[in-house]
Amino acid sequence: MKTYLLPLVLMVATPVGQASAELLNQDNLQIEGLVEGGTCDLVPGDYERPVTLPPAKVSDFAGSESTGHRSFEISARCDSDISSVTFTFAGTPVPTDGARFANTGDAQGVGLWLYSRVGGVQRTIRADGSDSARTLSPSGGQAVLPLGAAYWKTGSVREGTLLSLATVEITYD
């Protein structure tokens, strides 16, 4: 089989209104495009999602460092060509404990314990960033990260509110 290459020559006509028909200089036509990989996005319900811990009593901390555990998940929907998704968390750590997220509420002696539950194993997500990323392989177009949160005793506990903010960034390949 023979293959013939035919050059593409772009001819530009003279603008309307000129009397003479001139042959303009020949020019090459450059065509550009972009092939992109797939994407992942957090599931809409997981944007600025509040997670409410159950009420705890000061006495609940008498024999334990943590109380009021709440399980939840965050998810990313991914195109079929995505093979891994990394969820990276950040926040302000408790000044005396880089593993816990600081409380901006008025309760004293408590911080937030955020942890992953991948494979049923609790693993602390550190607020100081030293162990704050979890990588998953999507299944069925979704990467689901099981998480948990709880009150964490950081000192002498006094009643009040726990408010803490953790941000999450997703990266994917």
Tab-separated table of C-alpha atoms in Angstrom:
chain	number	residue	atom	x	y	z
A	1	MET	CA	0.000	0.000	0.000
A	2	LYS	CA	1.300	3.437	-0.876
A	3	THR	CA	0.738	6.424	1.273
A	4	TYR	CA	0.715	9.885	-0.171
A	5	LEU	CA	1.348	12.961	1.931
A	6	LEU	CA	-0.549	15.970	0.717
A	7	PRO	CA	0.599	19.305	2.082
A	8	LEU	CA	-2.108	21.467	3.580
A	9	VAL	CA	-1.801	24.972	2.205
A	10	LEU	CA	-3.853	27.726	3.721
A	11	MET	CA	-4.934	30.300	1.194
A	12	VAL	CA	-6.196	33.561	2.568
A	13	ALA	CA	-8.510	35.504	0.289
A	14	THR	CA	-8.248	39.238	-0.009
A	15	PRO	CA	-10.811	41.193	1.960
A	16	VAL	CA	-14.039	42.168	0.227
A	17	GLY	CA	-13.847	45.603	-1.284
A	18	GLN	CA	-10.478	45.321	-2.982
A	19	ALA	CA	-10.656	45.328	-6.721
A	20	SER	CA	-7.728	43.096	-7.513
A	21	ALA	CA	-7.518	39.443	-6.672
A	22	GLU	CA	-3.981	38.831	-5.541
A	23	LEU	CA	-2.476	35.584	-4.409
A	24	LEU	CA	-1.280	36.123	-0.876
A	25	ASN	CA	1.765	34.447	0.584
A	26	GLN	CA	1.302	30.824	1.394
A	27	ASP	CA	1.308	29.967	5.075
A	28	ASN	CA	1.237	26.813	7.139
A	29	LEU	CA	-1.805	25.998	9.203
A	30	GLN	CA	-0.906	25.094	12.764
A	31	ILE	CA	-3.531	23.139	14.656
A	32	GLU	CA	-3.202	22.749	18.397
A	33	GLY	CA	-5.036	20.632	20.923
A	34	LEU	CA	-4.720	19.337	24.426
A	35	VAL	CA	-5.232	15.808	25.675
A	36	GLU	CA	-5.947	15.805	29.377
A	37	GLY	CA	-6.108	13.054	31.923
A	38	GLY	CA	-9.134	12.382	34.051
A	39	THR	CA	-10.181	14.303	37.118
A	40	CYS	CA	-11.460	13.697	40.626
A	41	ASP	CA	-13.750	15.942	42.638
A	42	LEU	CA	-15.059	15.741	46.156
A	43	VAL	CA	-18.638	14.532	46.269
A	44	PRO	CA	-20.831	17.667	46.550
A	45	GLY	CA	-22.140	16.773	50.033
A	46	ASP	CA	-18.577	16.674	51.374
A	47	TYR	CA	-17.821	20.363	50.695
A	48	GLU	CA	-17.765	22.368	53.936
A	49	ARG	CA	-19.387	19.439	55.644
A	50	PRO	CA	-20.134	19.782	59.353
A	51	VAL	CA	-19.388	16.756	61.504
A	52	THR	CA	-21.161	16.931	64.849
A	53	LEU	CA	-19.734	14.973	67.748
A	54	PRO	CA	-22.141	13.690	70.391
A	55	PRO	CA	-22.251	15.709	73.619
A	56	ALA	CA	-19.615	14.696	76.167
A	57	LYS	CA	-19.376	15.287	79.907
A	58	VAL	CA	-16.275	16.428	81.760
A	59	SER	CA	-16.477	13.156	83.716
A	60	ASP	CA	-16.161	11.171	80.447
A	61	PHE	CA	-12.475	12.145	80.376
A	62	ALA	CA	-11.741	10.772	83.873
A	63	GLY	CA	-10.508	7.414	82.606
A	64	SER	CA	-9.875	8.142	78.947
A	65	GLU	CA	-7.952	10.456	76.649
A	66	SER	CA	-10.795	10.492	74.114
A	67	THR	CA	-14.566	10.307	74.021
A	68	GLY	CA	-17.493	11.006	71.734
A	69	HIS	CA	-16.280	9.148	68.653
A	70	ARG	CA	-18.127	9.790	65.380
A	71	SER	CA	-17.532	7.778	62.216
A	72	PHE	CA	-18.003	9.375	58.794
A	73	GLU	CA	-16.611	9.226	55.259
A	74	ILE	CA	-15.502	11.618	52.562
A	75	SER	CA	-15.552	10.640	48.918
A	76	ALA	CA	-14.149	11.717	45.582
A	77	ARG	CA	-15.734	10.824	42.258
A	78	CYS	CA	-13.084	10.040	39.670
A	79	ASP	CA	-12.830	9.431	35.950
A	80	SER	CA	-11.993	5.863	34.934
A	81	ASP	CA	-8.308	6.593	34.167
A	82	ILE	CA	-7.501	7.666	37.746
A	83	SER	CA	-5.530	5.008	39.632
A	84	SER	CA	-4.840	6.711	42.976
A	85	VAL	CA	-6.333	9.505	45.053
A	86	THR	CA	-4.574	11.174	47.976
A	87	PHE	CA	-6.520	13.052	50.644
A	88	THR	CA	-4.242	15.471	52.554
A	89	PHE	CA	-5.493	17.188	55.699
A	90	ALA	CA	-4.296	20.421	57.298
A	91	GLY	CA	-5.237	22.513	60.281
A	92	THR	CA	-3.987	24.267	63.369
A	93	PRO	CA	-2.470	21.859	65.879
A	94	VAL	CA	-2.953	22.028	69.632
A	95	PRO	CA	0.142	23.915	70.896
A	96	THR	CA	1.162	21.024	73.167
A	97	ASP	CA	0.139	18.172	70.808
A	98	GLY	CA	0.888	18.304	67.068
A	99	ALA	CA	-1.292	15.271	66.435
A	100	ARG	CA	-4.550	16.961	67.485
A	101	PHE	CA	-6.453	19.834	65.894
A	102	ALA	CA	-6.865	22.959	68.014
A	103	ASN	CA	-10.166	23.931	69.571
A	104	THR	CA	-11.385	27.456	68.787
A	105	GLY	CA	-14.500	26.988	70.932
A	106	ASP	CA	-14.707	27.860	74.611
A	107	ALA	CA	-14.224	24.401	76.158
A	108	GLN	CA	-10.864	24.064	77.827
A	109	GLY	CA	-8.491	21.105	77.859
A	110	VAL	CA	-9.859	19.487	74.679
A	111	GLY	CA	-8.826	19.261	71.056
A	112	LEU	CA	-10.040	17.306	68.074
A	113	TRP	CA	-8.735	13.836	67.283
A	114	LEU	CA	-9.142	13.120	63.553
A	115	TYR	CA	-8.268	9.639	62.322
A	116	SER	CA	-8.658	7.424	59.284
A	117	ARG	CA	-10.284	3.999	59.508
A	118	VAL	CA	-8.866	2.345	56.371
A	119	GLY	CA	-9.190	-1.423	56.725
A	120	GLY	CA	-10.781	-0.912	60.151
A	121	VAL	CA	-7.511	0.412	61.622
A	122	GLN	CA	-7.581	3.759	63.450
A	123	ARG	CA	-4.624	5.886	62.335
A	124	THR	CA	-4.255	9.459	63.549
A	125	ILE	CA	-4.277	12.211	60.945
A	126	ARG	CA	-1.839	14.690	62.422
A	127	ALA	CA	-2.703	18.385	62.425
A	128	ASP	CA	0.991	19.321	62.150
A	129	GLY	CA	1.178	17.711	58.685
A	130	SER	CA	3.728	15.017	59.528
A	131	ASP	CA	1.273	12.149	58.863
A	132	SER	CA	-1.724	13.814	57.277
A	133	ALA	CA	-2.163	12.105	53.880
A	134	ARG	CA	-4.074	8.953	52.963
A	135	THR	CA	-3.898	7.387	49.483
A	136	LEU	CA	-6.581	5.117	48.049
A	137	SER	CA	-7.311	3.399	44.756
A	138	PRO	CA	-10.732	4.327	43.386
A	139	SER	CA	-13.258	1.554	42.944
A	140	GLY	CA	-16.244	1.965	40.662
A	141	GLY	CA	-15.267	5.568	39.959
A	142	GLN	CA	-15.150	6.580	43.609
A	143	ALA	CA	-12.492	6.868	46.317
A	144	VAL	CA	-14.094	6.617	49.757
A	145	LEU	CA	-12.020	7.482	52.826
A	146	PRO	CA	-13.469	6.218	56.127
A	147	LEU	CA	-12.734	8.657	58.953
A	148	GLY	CA	-13.468	9.222	62.594
A	149	ALA	CA	-13.388	12.189	64.953
A	150	ALA	CA	-13.503	12.504	68.721
A	151	TYR	CA	-12.812	14.847	71.614
A	152	TRP	CA	-9.227	14.514	72.848
A	153	LYS	CA	-8.086	15.469	76.336
A	154	THR	CA	-5.227	17.988	76.152
A	155	GLY	CA	-5.287	19.231	79.740
A	156	SER	CA	-7.713	19.941	82.566
A	157	VAL	CA	-11.123	19.678	80.891
A	158	ARG	CA	-13.725	22.409	81.449
A	159	GLU	CA	-17.157	22.571	79.854
A	160	GLY	CA	-17.865	24.515	76.683
A	161	THR	CA	-17.909	24.023	72.937
A	162	LEU	CA	-15.421	22.274	70.693
A	163	LEU	CA	-14.958	23.948	67.321
A	164	SER	CA	-12.181	22.811	65.052
A	165	LEU	CA	-11.415	23.172	61.379
A	166	ALA	CA	-9.619	20.641	59.209
A	167	THR	CA	-9.208	21.267	55.497
A	168	VAL	CA	-8.733	18.521	52.928
A	169	GLU	CA	-6.993	18.644	49.558
A	170	ILE	CA	-7.253	15.878	46.987
A	171	THR	CA	-4.583	15.010	44.443
A	172	TYR	CA	-4.804	12.185	41.955
A	173	ASP	CA	-2.921	10.241	39.290
